[in-house]
Amino acid sequence: MKIIKLNKKSILKVGIFVIFAITICIASTSFGMQHYYKVDFSTGLVTATTLNVRSGPGTGYNIVTTVKKNEYIRVFAGVGDWYIVQVEGDYIGAVSQKYIKPIYPNSNNTGTNTGTNTSQNNQTTTNLSTDEKEVFNLINNQRTQNGLSALKIDAEALNVARIKAKDLVDNNYFSHNSPIYGSPFDMLKSFKVSYKSAGENLAGNSTNSGAVNAWMNSSGHRANILNSSFNYTGIGVVSSPKYGKIYVQIFLGK
Protein backbone atom coordinates (compact mmCIF):
# COMPACT_ATOMS: atom_id res chain seq x y z
CA MET A 1 0.00 0.00 0.00
CA LYS A 2 1.40 3.36 -1.05
CA ILE A 3 1.34 6.17 1.50
CA ILE A 4 1.03 9.72 0.15
CA LYS A 5 2.11 12.58 2.31
CA LEU A 6 -0.06 15.67 2.00
CA ASN A 7 0.94 19.14 3.08
CA LYS A 8 -1.48 21.54 4.73
CA LYS A 9 -2.37 23.25 1.43
CA SER A 10 -3.24 19.95 -0.19
CA ILE A 11 -5.35 18.92 2.81
CA LEU A 12 -7.18 22.25 2.67
CA LYS A 13 -7.86 21.84 -1.05
CA VAL A 14 -9.13 18.29 -0.52
CA GLY A 15 -11.34 19.49 2.34
CA ILE A 16 -12.80 22.25 0.20
CA PHE A 17 -13.43 19.80 -2.64
CA VAL A 18 -15.20 17.36 -0.30
CA ILE A 19 -17.41 20.15 1.10
CA PHE A 20 -18.15 21.33 -2.45
CA ALA A 21 -19.02 17.81 -3.57
CA ILE A 22 -21.36 17.35 -0.60
CA THR A 23 -22.98 20.70 -1.35
CA ILE A 24 -23.53 19.71 -4.99
CA CYS A 25 -24.97 16.39 -3.85
CA ILE A 26 -27.38 18.09 -1.47
CA ALA A 27 -28.32 20.76 -3.97
CA SER A 28 -29.05 18.20 -6.66
CA THR A 29 -31.64 16.34 -4.55
CA SER A 30 -34.57 15.60 -6.85
CA PHE A 31 -37.70 17.75 -6.58
CA GLY A 32 -40.97 17.28 -8.38
CA MET A 33 -44.62 18.35 -8.33
CA GLN A 34 -47.45 16.33 -9.79
CA HIS A 35 -49.67 18.34 -12.10
CA TYR A 36 -53.31 18.73 -11.12
CA TYR A 37 -56.14 18.22 -13.59
CA LYS A 38 -59.76 19.35 -13.65
CA VAL A 39 -62.60 16.97 -12.86
CA ASP A 40 -66.12 17.10 -14.31
CA PHE A 41 -67.92 17.05 -10.97
CA SER A 42 -67.69 19.05 -7.75
CA THR A 43 -69.32 16.74 -5.18
CA GLY A 44 -68.22 13.26 -4.17
CA LEU A 45 -69.73 10.56 -1.96
CA VAL A 46 -67.42 8.70 0.46
CA THR A 47 -67.66 4.92 0.00
CA ALA A 48 -65.09 3.78 2.60
CA THR A 49 -66.20 3.15 6.19
CA THR A 50 -63.65 5.73 7.35
CA LEU A 51 -61.53 7.71 4.90
CA ASN A 52 -58.32 9.56 5.76
CA VAL A 53 -57.93 13.09 4.44
CA ARG A 54 -54.20 13.71 4.06
CA SER A 55 -52.12 16.86 3.71
CA GLY A 56 -50.91 15.75 0.28
CA PRO A 57 -51.63 13.25 -2.52
CA GLY A 58 -50.13 10.10 -1.02
CA THR A 59 -50.13 7.82 2.01
CA GLY A 60 -46.82 9.33 3.14
CA TYR A 61 -48.52 12.61 4.04
CA ASN A 62 -49.97 13.34 7.47
CA ILE A 63 -53.66 12.73 8.19
CA VAL A 64 -55.53 16.04 8.48
CA THR A 65 -58.93 14.61 9.43
CA THR A 66 -61.24 11.72 8.58
CA VAL A 67 -64.65 11.44 6.93
CA LYS A 68 -67.27 8.71 7.22
CA LYS A 69 -69.10 6.57 4.69
CA ASN A 70 -71.93 8.31 2.78
CA GLU A 71 -70.65 11.77 3.65
CA TYR A 72 -70.38 14.32 0.86
CA ILE A 73 -67.19 16.20 0.12
CA ARG A 74 -66.34 19.03 -2.26
CA VAL A 75 -63.88 18.04 -5.00
CA PHE A 76 -61.66 20.70 -6.57
CA ALA A 77 -59.23 18.77 -8.79
CA GLY A 78 -57.31 15.55 -9.31
CA VAL A 79 -53.62 14.90 -8.69
CA GLY A 80 -52.49 11.46 -9.84
CA ASP A 81 -54.81 8.94 -8.18
CA TRP A 82 -55.96 11.46 -5.56
CA TYR A 83 -58.56 14.20 -5.32
CA ILE A 84 -57.98 17.59 -3.70
CA VAL A 85 -61.04 18.16 -1.52
CA GLN A 86 -62.76 20.25 1.12
CA VAL A 87 -64.62 18.43 3.90
CA GLU A 88 -66.84 19.30 6.85
CA GLY A 89 -65.03 21.70 9.21
CA ASP A 90 -63.47 23.43 6.17
CA TYR A 91 -60.49 21.07 6.12
CA ILE A 92 -58.59 21.01 2.82
CA GLY A 93 -56.64 17.91 1.87
CA ALA A 94 -56.28 14.93 -0.46
CA VAL A 95 -58.18 11.63 -0.56
CA SER A 96 -57.72 8.49 -2.61
CA GLN A 97 -59.95 8.36 -5.69
CA LYS A 98 -60.73 4.70 -4.97
CA TYR A 99 -63.10 5.67 -2.16
CA ILE A 100 -64.94 8.58 -3.79
CA LYS A 101 -67.99 8.19 -6.01
CA PRO A 102 -68.61 11.23 -8.24
CA ILE A 103 -72.00 12.90 -7.90
CA TYR A 104 -72.96 14.63 -11.12
CA PRO A 105 -75.35 17.62 -11.22
CA ASN A 106 -78.96 16.88 -12.19
CA SER A 107 -78.50 13.14 -11.93
CA ASN A 108 -79.65 10.66 -9.30
CA ASN A 109 -77.24 8.11 -10.73
CA THR A 110 -73.64 7.96 -9.60
CA GLY A 111 -70.91 8.18 -12.22
CA THR A 112 -73.32 8.07 -15.19
CA ASN A 113 -75.54 10.84 -16.42
CA THR A 114 -78.28 9.43 -18.64
CA GLY A 115 -80.40 11.60 -20.88
CA THR A 116 -83.65 10.33 -19.36
CA ASN A 117 -82.85 11.24 -15.77
CA THR A 118 -81.36 14.58 -16.75
CA SER A 119 -84.50 15.54 -18.63
CA GLN A 120 -86.73 14.49 -15.75
CA ASN A 121 -84.70 16.40 -13.18
CA ASN A 122 -84.53 19.52 -15.35
CA GLN A 123 -88.30 19.55 -15.47
CA THR A 124 -88.69 19.26 -11.71
CA THR A 125 -85.86 21.62 -10.67
CA THR A 126 -86.38 24.50 -13.10
CA ASN A 127 -87.52 26.89 -10.37
CA LEU A 128 -84.88 25.90 -7.81
CA SER A 129 -81.92 28.07 -6.88
CA THR A 130 -78.42 26.64 -7.32
CA ASP A 131 -78.22 25.76 -3.60
CA GLU A 132 -81.69 24.22 -3.54
CA LYS A 133 -80.96 22.15 -6.63
CA GLU A 134 -77.72 20.79 -5.16
CA VAL A 135 -79.43 19.80 -1.89
CA PHE A 136 -82.26 18.21 -3.89
CA ASN A 137 -79.78 16.11 -5.90
CA LEU A 138 -77.79 15.12 -2.80
CA ILE A 139 -80.95 14.04 -0.97
CA ASN A 140 -82.19 12.00 -3.92
CA ASN A 141 -78.80 10.36 -4.26
CA GLN A 142 -79.09 9.18 -0.66
CA ARG A 143 -82.54 7.77 -1.39
CA THR A 144 -81.53 5.93 -4.56
CA GLN A 145 -78.42 4.59 -2.82
CA ASN A 146 -80.78 3.04 -0.28
CA GLY A 147 -83.16 1.54 -2.83
CA LEU A 148 -85.83 4.26 -2.60
CA SER A 149 -87.47 6.27 -5.36
CA ALA A 150 -86.31 9.85 -5.91
CA LEU A 151 -88.41 12.66 -4.51
CA LYS A 152 -90.18 15.10 -6.83
CA ILE A 153 -90.45 18.83 -6.28
CA ASP A 154 -93.84 20.04 -5.07
CA ALA A 155 -94.41 23.72 -5.84
CA GLU A 156 -96.50 24.32 -2.70
CA ALA A 157 -93.96 22.59 -0.43
CA LEU A 158 -91.19 24.59 -2.11
CA ASN A 159 -93.01 27.83 -1.29
CA VAL A 160 -93.54 26.81 2.36
CA ALA A 161 -89.89 25.73 2.77
CA ARG A 162 -88.63 29.07 1.45
CA ILE A 163 -90.96 31.07 3.67
CA LYS A 164 -89.98 29.01 6.72
CA ALA A 165 -86.26 29.45 5.96
CA LYS A 166 -86.69 33.22 5.69
CA ASP A 167 -88.76 33.21 8.88
CA LEU A 168 -85.94 31.43 10.76
CA VAL A 169 -83.43 34.09 9.69
CA ASP A 170 -85.67 37.14 10.02
CA ASN A 171 -86.90 36.19 13.51
CA ASN A 172 -83.55 34.77 14.69
CA TYR A 173 -84.71 31.38 16.00
CA PHE A 174 -83.96 27.74 15.21
CA SER A 175 -86.95 25.52 15.91
CA HIS A 176 -89.64 23.54 14.11
CA ASN A 177 -92.19 25.73 15.87
CA SER A 178 -92.40 29.19 14.32
CA PRO A 179 -93.51 32.14 16.46
CA ILE A 180 -95.59 33.22 13.47
CA TYR A 181 -96.69 30.03 11.69
CA GLY A 182 -96.69 27.48 14.53
CA SER A 183 -95.72 23.84 13.89
CA PRO A 184 -94.81 22.59 10.39
CA PHE A 185 -98.25 20.96 10.20
CA ASP A 186 -99.96 24.21 11.20
CA MET A 187 -97.98 25.99 8.53
CA LEU A 188 -98.87 23.47 5.81
CA LYS A 189 -102.51 23.80 6.78
CA SER A 190 -102.32 27.62 6.68
CA PHE A 191 -100.95 27.48 3.15
CA LYS A 192 -103.60 24.89 2.15
CA VAL A 193 -101.07 22.17 1.29
CA SER A 194 -102.71 18.74 1.08
CA TYR A 195 -100.84 15.59 2.08
CA LYS A 196 -101.18 12.15 3.67
CA SER A 197 -97.91 12.36 5.61
CA ALA A 198 -95.40 15.14 6.17
CA GLY A 199 -92.06 15.94 7.80
CA GLU A 200 -89.54 18.74 8.13
CA ASN A 201 -85.74 18.90 8.39
CA LEU A 202 -83.84 22.03 9.47
CA ALA A 203 -80.12 22.78 9.30
CA GLY A 204 -77.72 25.66 9.76
CA ASN A 205 -74.49 25.11 7.83
CA SER A 206 -71.94 26.84 5.64
CA THR A 207 -72.16 24.30 2.80
CA ASN A 208 -74.89 22.30 1.08
CA SER A 209 -73.02 19.02 1.44
CA GLY A 210 -72.37 19.81 5.10
CA ALA A 211 -76.08 20.26 5.74
CA VAL A 212 -76.95 16.93 4.09
CA ASN A 213 -74.11 15.17 5.93
CA ALA A 214 -75.43 16.51 9.24
CA TRP A 215 -78.92 15.26 8.42
CA MET A 216 -77.67 11.81 7.42
CA ASN A 217 -75.70 11.54 10.66
CA SER A 218 -78.81 12.29 12.74
CA SER A 219 -81.27 9.42 13.18
CA GLY A 220 -84.39 11.60 13.08
CA HIS A 221 -83.37 13.62 10.03
CA ARG A 222 -82.10 10.51 8.26
CA ALA A 223 -85.45 8.80 8.89
CA ASN A 224 -87.23 11.64 7.07
CA ILE A 225 -84.84 11.48 4.12
CA LEU A 226 -85.19 7.70 3.82
CA ASN A 227 -88.91 7.52 4.55
CA SER A 228 -90.52 5.48 1.76
CA SER A 229 -93.93 7.11 2.34
CA PHE A 230 -92.59 10.50 1.20
CA ASN A 231 -92.60 11.14 -2.54
CA TYR A 232 -92.58 14.95 -2.79
CA THR A 233 -90.39 17.64 -1.29
CA GLY A 234 -89.72 21.37 -1.14
CA ILE A 235 -86.36 22.88 -0.19
CA GLY A 236 -85.58 26.42 0.94
CA VAL A 237 -82.04 27.76 1.38
CA VAL A 238 -81.50 31.29 2.71
CA SER A 239 -78.28 33.12 3.68
CA SER A 240 -77.79 33.39 7.43
CA PRO A 241 -75.38 35.71 9.28
CA LYS A 242 -75.21 33.16 12.09
CA TYR A 243 -74.80 29.84 10.25
CA GLY A 244 -73.81 30.80 6.73
CA LYS A 245 -77.00 29.29 5.34
CA ILE A 246 -80.30 28.08 6.75
CA TYR A 247 -81.85 24.96 5.22
CA VAL A 248 -85.48 23.85 5.39
CA GLN A 249 -86.71 20.70 3.71
CA ILE A 250 -90.41 19.82 3.69
CA PHE A 251 -91.34 16.21 2.94
CA LEU A 252 -94.78 15.19 1.70
CA GLY A 253 -96.46 11.86 1.13
CA LYS A 254 -99.34 12.03 -1.33
CSV table of C-alpha atoms in Angstrom, one decimal:
chain,number,residue,atom,x,y,z
A,1,MET,CA,0.0,0.0,0.0
A,2,LYS,CA,1.4,3.4,-1.1
A,3,ILE,CA,1.3,6.2,1.5
A,4,ILE,CA,1.0,9.7,0.1
A,5,LYS,CA,2.1,12.6,2.3
A,6,LEU,CA,-0.1,15.7,2.0
A,7,ASN,CA,0.9,19.1,3.1
A,8,LYS,CA,-1.5,21.5,4.7
A,9,LYS,CA,-2.4,23.2,1.4
A,10,SER,CA,-3.2,20.0,-0.2
A,11,ILE,CA,-5.3,18.9,2.8
A,12,LEU,CA,-7.2,22.3,2.7
A,13,LYS,CA,-7.9,21.8,-1.1
A,14,VAL,CA,-9.1,18.3,-0.5
A,15,GLY,CA,-11.3,19.5,2.3
A,16,ILE,CA,-12.8,22.3,0.2
A,17,PHE,CA,-13.4,19.8,-2.6
A,18,VAL,CA,-15.2,17.4,-0.3
A,19,ILE,CA,-17.4,20.1,1.1
A,20,PHE,CA,-18.2,21.3,-2.4
A,21,ALA,CA,-19.0,17.8,-3.6
A,22,ILE,CA,-21.4,17.4,-0.6
A,23,THR,CA,-23.0,20.7,-1.3
A,24,ILE,CA,-23.5,19.7,-5.0
A,25,CYS,CA,-25.0,16.4,-3.9
A,26,ILE,CA,-27.4,18.1,-1.5
A,27,ALA,CA,-28.3,20.8,-4.0
A,28,SER,CA,-29.1,18.2,-6.7
A,29,THR,CA,-31.6,16.3,-4.6
A,30,SER,CA,-34.6,15.6,-6.8
A,31,PHE,CA,-37.7,17.8,-6.6
A,32,GLY,CA,-41.0,17.3,-8.4
A,33,MET,CA,-44.6,18.3,-8.3
A,34,GLN,CA,-47.4,16.3,-9.8
A,35,HIS,CA,-49.7,18.3,-12.1
A,36,TYR,CA,-53.3,18.7,-11.1
A,37,TYR,CA,-56.1,18.2,-13.6
A,38,LYS,CA,-59.8,19.3,-13.7
A,39,VAL,CA,-62.6,17.0,-12.9
A,40,ASP,CA,-66.1,17.1,-14.3
A,41,PHE,CA,-67.9,17.1,-11.0
A,42,SER,CA,-67.7,19.1,-7.7
A,43,THR,CA,-69.3,16.7,-5.2
A,44,GLY,CA,-68.2,13.3,-4.2
A,45,LEU,CA,-69.7,10.6,-2.0
A,46,VAL,CA,-67.4,8.7,0.5
A,47,THR,CA,-67.7,4.9,0.0
A,48,ALA,CA,-65.1,3.8,2.6
A,49,THR,CA,-66.2,3.1,6.2
A,50,THR,CA,-63.6,5.7,7.3
A,51,LEU,CA,-61.5,7.7,4.9
A,52,ASN,CA,-58.3,9.6,5.8
A,53,VAL,CA,-57.9,13.1,4.4
A,54,ARG,CA,-54.2,13.7,4.1
A,55,SER,CA,-52.1,16.9,3.7
A,56,GLY,CA,-50.9,15.8,0.3
A,57,PRO,CA,-51.6,13.2,-2.5
A,58,GLY,CA,-50.1,10.1,-1.0
A,59,THR,CA,-50.1,7.8,2.0
A,60,GLY,CA,-46.8,9.3,3.1
A,61,TYR,CA,-48.5,12.6,4.0
A,62,ASN,CA,-50.0,13.3,7.5
A,63,ILE,CA,-53.7,12.7,8.2
A,64,VAL,CA,-55.5,16.0,8.5
A,65,THR,CA,-58.9,14.6,9.4
A,66,THR,CA,-61.2,11.7,8.6
A,67,VAL,CA,-64.6,11.4,6.9
A,68,LYS,CA,-67.3,8.7,7.2
A,69,LYS,CA,-69.1,6.6,4.7
A,70,ASN,CA,-71.9,8.3,2.8
A,71,GLU,CA,-70.7,11.8,3.7
A,72,TYR,CA,-70.4,14.3,0.9
A,73,ILE,CA,-67.2,16.2,0.1
A,74,ARG,CA,-66.3,19.0,-2.3
A,75,VAL,CA,-63.9,18.0,-5.0
A,76,PHE,CA,-61.7,20.7,-6.6
A,77,ALA,CA,-59.2,18.8,-8.8
A,78,GLY,CA,-57.3,15.5,-9.3
A,79,VAL,CA,-53.6,14.9,-8.7
A,80,GLY,CA,-52.5,11.5,-9.8
A,81,ASP,CA,-54.8,8.9,-8.2
A,82,TRP,CA,-56.0,11.5,-5.6
A,83,TYR,CA,-58.6,14.2,-5.3
A,84,ILE,CA,-58.0,17.6,-3.7
A,85,VAL,CA,-61.0,18.2,-1.5
A,86,GLN,CA,-62.8,20.3,1.1
A,87,VAL,CA,-64.6,18.4,3.9
A,88,GLU,CA,-66.8,19.3,6.9
A,89,GLY,CA,-65.0,21.7,9.2
A,90,ASP,CA,-63.5,23.4,6.2
A,91,TYR,CA,-60.5,21.1,6.1
A,92,ILE,CA,-58.6,21.0,2.8
A,93,GLY,CA,-56.6,17.9,1.9
A,94,ALA,CA,-56.3,14.9,-0.5
A,95,VAL,CA,-58.2,11.6,-0.6
A,96,SER,CA,-57.7,8.5,-2.6
A,97,GLN,CA,-59.9,8.4,-5.7
A,98,LYS,CA,-60.7,4.7,-5.0
A,99,TYR,CA,-63.1,5.7,-2.2
A,100,ILE,CA,-64.9,8.6,-3.8
A,101,LYS,CA,-68.0,8.2,-6.0
A,102,PRO,CA,-68.6,11.2,-8.2
A,103,ILE,CA,-72.0,12.9,-7.9
A,104,TYR,CA,-73.0,14.6,-11.1
A,105,PRO,CA,-75.4,17.6,-11.2
A,106,ASN,CA,-79.0,16.9,-12.2
A,107,SER,CA,-78.5,13.1,-11.9
A,108,ASN,CA,-79.6,10.7,-9.3
A,109,ASN,CA,-77.2,8.1,-10.7
A,110,THR,CA,-73.6,8.0,-9.6
A,111,GLY,CA,-70.9,8.2,-12.2
A,112,THR,CA,-73.3,8.1,-15.2
A,113,ASN,CA,-75.5,10.8,-16.4
A,114,THR,CA,-78.3,9.4,-18.6
A,115,GLY,CA,-80.4,11.6,-20.9
A,116,THR,CA,-83.7,10.3,-19.4
A,117,ASN,CA,-82.8,11.2,-15.8
A,118,THR,CA,-81.4,14.6,-16.8
A,119,SER,CA,-84.5,15.5,-18.6
A,120,GLN,CA,-86.7,14.5,-15.8
A,121,ASN,CA,-84.7,16.4,-13.2
A,122,ASN,CA,-84.5,19.5,-15.3
A,123,GLN,CA,-88.3,19.5,-15.5
A,124,THR,CA,-88.7,19.3,-11.7
A,125,THR,CA,-85.9,21.6,-10.7
A,126,THR,CA,-86.4,24.5,-13.1
A,127,ASN,CA,-87.5,26.9,-10.4
A,128,LEU,CA,-84.9,25.9,-7.8
A,129,SER,CA,-81.9,28.1,-6.9
A,130,THR,CA,-78.4,26.6,-7.3
A,131,ASP,CA,-78.2,25.8,-3.6
A,132,GLU,CA,-81.7,24.2,-3.5
A,133,LYS,CA,-81.0,22.2,-6.6
A,134,GLU,CA,-77.7,20.8,-5.2
A,135,VAL,CA,-79.4,19.8,-1.9
A,136,PHE,CA,-82.3,18.2,-3.9
A,137,ASN,CA,-79.8,16.1,-5.9
A,138,LEU,CA,-77.8,15.1,-2.8
A,139,ILE,CA,-80.9,14.0,-1.0
A,140,ASN,CA,-82.2,12.0,-3.9
A,141,ASN,CA,-78.8,10.4,-4.3
A,142,GLN,CA,-79.1,9.2,-0.7
A,143,ARG,CA,-82.5,7.8,-1.4
A,144,THR,CA,-81.5,5.9,-4.6
A,145,GLN,CA,-78.4,4.6,-2.8
A,146,ASN,CA,-80.8,3.0,-0.3
A,147,GLY,CA,-83.2,1.5,-2.8
A,148,LEU,CA,-85.8,4.3,-2.6
A,149,SER,CA,-87.5,6.3,-5.4
A,150,ALA,CA,-86.3,9.8,-5.9
A,151,LEU,CA,-88.4,12.7,-4.5
A,152,LYS,CA,-90.2,15.1,-6.8
A,153,ILE,CA,-90.4,18.8,-6.3
A,154,ASP,CA,-93.8,20.0,-5.1
A,155,ALA,CA,-94.4,23.7,-5.8
A,156,GLU,CA,-96.5,24.3,-2.7
A,157,ALA,CA,-94.0,22.6,-0.4
A,158,LEU,CA,-91.2,24.6,-2.1
A,159,ASN,CA,-93.0,27.8,-1.3
A,160,VAL,CA,-93.5,26.8,2.4
A,161,ALA,CA,-89.9,25.7,2.8
A,162,ARG,CA,-88.6,29.1,1.4
A,163,ILE,CA,-91.0,31.1,3.7
A,164,LYS,CA,-90.0,29.0,6.7
A,165,ALA,CA,-86.3,29.5,6.0
A,166,LYS,CA,-86.7,33.2,5.7
A,167,ASP,CA,-88.8,33.2,8.9
A,168,LEU,CA,-85.9,31.4,10.8
A,169,VAL,CA,-83.4,34.1,9.7
A,170,ASP,CA,-85.7,37.1,10.0
A,171,ASN,CA,-86.9,36.2,13.5
A,172,ASN,CA,-83.6,34.8,14.7
A,173,TYR,CA,-84.7,31.4,16.0
A,174,PHE,CA,-84.0,27.7,15.2
A,175,SER,CA,-86.9,25.5,15.9
A,176,HIS,CA,-89.6,23.5,14.1
A,177,ASN,CA,-92.2,25.7,15.9
A,178,SER,CA,-92.4,29.2,14.3
A,179,PRO,CA,-93.5,32.1,16.5
A,180,ILE,CA,-95.6,33.2,13.5
A,181,TYR,CA,-96.7,30.0,11.7
A,182,GLY,CA,-96.7,27.5,14.5
A,183,SER,CA,-95.7,23.8,13.9
A,184,PRO,CA,-94.8,22.6,10.4
A,185,PHE,CA,-98.2,21.0,10.2
A,186,ASP,CA,-100.0,24.2,11.2
A,187,MET,CA,-98.0,26.0,8.5
A,188,LEU,CA,-98.9,23.5,5.8
A,189,LYS,CA,-102.5,23.8,6.8
A,190,SER,CA,-102.3,27.6,6.7
A,191,PHE,CA,-100.9,27.5,3.1
A,192,LYS,CA,-103.6,24.9,2.2
A,193,VAL,CA,-101.1,22.2,1.3
A,194,SER,CA,-102.7,18.7,1.1
A,195,TYR,CA,-100.8,15.6,2.1
A,196,LYS,CA,-101.2,12.2,3.7
A,197,SER,CA,-97.9,12.4,5.6
A,198,ALA,CA,-95.4,15.1,6.2
A,199,GLY,CA,-92.1,15.9,7.8
A,200,GLU,CA,-89.5,18.7,8.1
A,201,ASN,CA,-85.7,18.9,8.4
A,202,LEU,CA,-83.8,22.0,9.5
A,203,ALA,CA,-80.1,22.8,9.3
A,204,GLY,CA,-77.7,25.7,9.8
A,205,ASN,CA,-74.5,25.1,7.8
A,206,SER,CA,-71.9,26.8,5.6
A,207,THR,CA,-72.2,24.3,2.8
A,208,ASN,CA,-74.9,22.3,1.1
A,209,SER,CA,-73.0,19.0,1.4
A,210,GLY,CA,-72.4,19.8,5.1
A,211,ALA,CA,-76.1,20.3,5.7
A,212,VAL,CA,-77.0,16.9,4.1
A,213,ASN,CA,-74.1,15.2,5.9
A,214,ALA,CA,-75.4,16.5,9.2
A,215,TRP,CA,-78.9,15.3,8.4
A,216,MET,CA,-77.7,11.8,7.4
A,217,ASN,CA,-75.7,11.5,10.7
A,218,SER,CA,-78.8,12.3,12.7
A,219,SER,CA,-81.3,9.4,13.2
A,220,GLY,CA,-84.4,11.6,13.1
A,221,HIS,CA,-83.4,13.6,10.0
A,222,ARG,CA,-82.1,10.5,8.3
A,223,ALA,CA,-85.4,8.8,8.9
A,224,ASN,CA,-87.2,11.6,7.1
A,225,ILE,CA,-84.8,11.5,4.1
A,226,LEU,CA,-85.2,7.7,3.8
A,227,ASN,CA,-88.9,7.5,4.5
A,228,SER,CA,-90.5,5.5,1.8
A,229,SER,CA,-93.9,7.1,2.3
A,230,PHE,CA,-92.6,10.5,1.2
A,231,ASN,CA,-92.6,11.1,-2.5
A,232,TYR,CA,-92.6,15.0,-2.8
A,233,THR,CA,-90.4,17.6,-1.3
A,234,GLY,CA,-89.7,21.4,-1.1
A,235,ILE,CA,-86.4,22.9,-0.2
A,236,GLY,CA,-85.6,26.4,0.9
A,237,VAL,CA,-82.0,27.8,1.4
A,238,VAL,CA,-81.5,31.3,2.7
A,239,SER,CA,-78.3,33.1,3.7
A,240,SER,CA,-77.8,33.4,7.4
A,241,PRO,CA,-75.4,35.7,9.3
A,242,LYS,CA,-75.2,33.2,12.1
A,243,TYR,CA,-74.8,29.8,10.3
A,244,GLY,CA,-73.8,30.8,6.7
A,245,LYS,CA,-77.0,29.3,5.3
A,246,ILE,CA,-80.3,28.1,6.7
A,247,TYR,CA,-81.8,25.0,5.2
A,248,VAL,CA,-85.5,23.9,5.4
A,249,GLN,CA,-86.7,20.7,3.7
A,250,ILE,CA,-90.4,19.8,3.7
A,251,PHE,CA,-91.3,16.2,2.9
A,252,LEU,CA,-94.8,15.2,1.7
A,253,GLY,CA,-96.5,11.9,1.1
A,254,LYS,CA,-99.3,12.0,-1.3
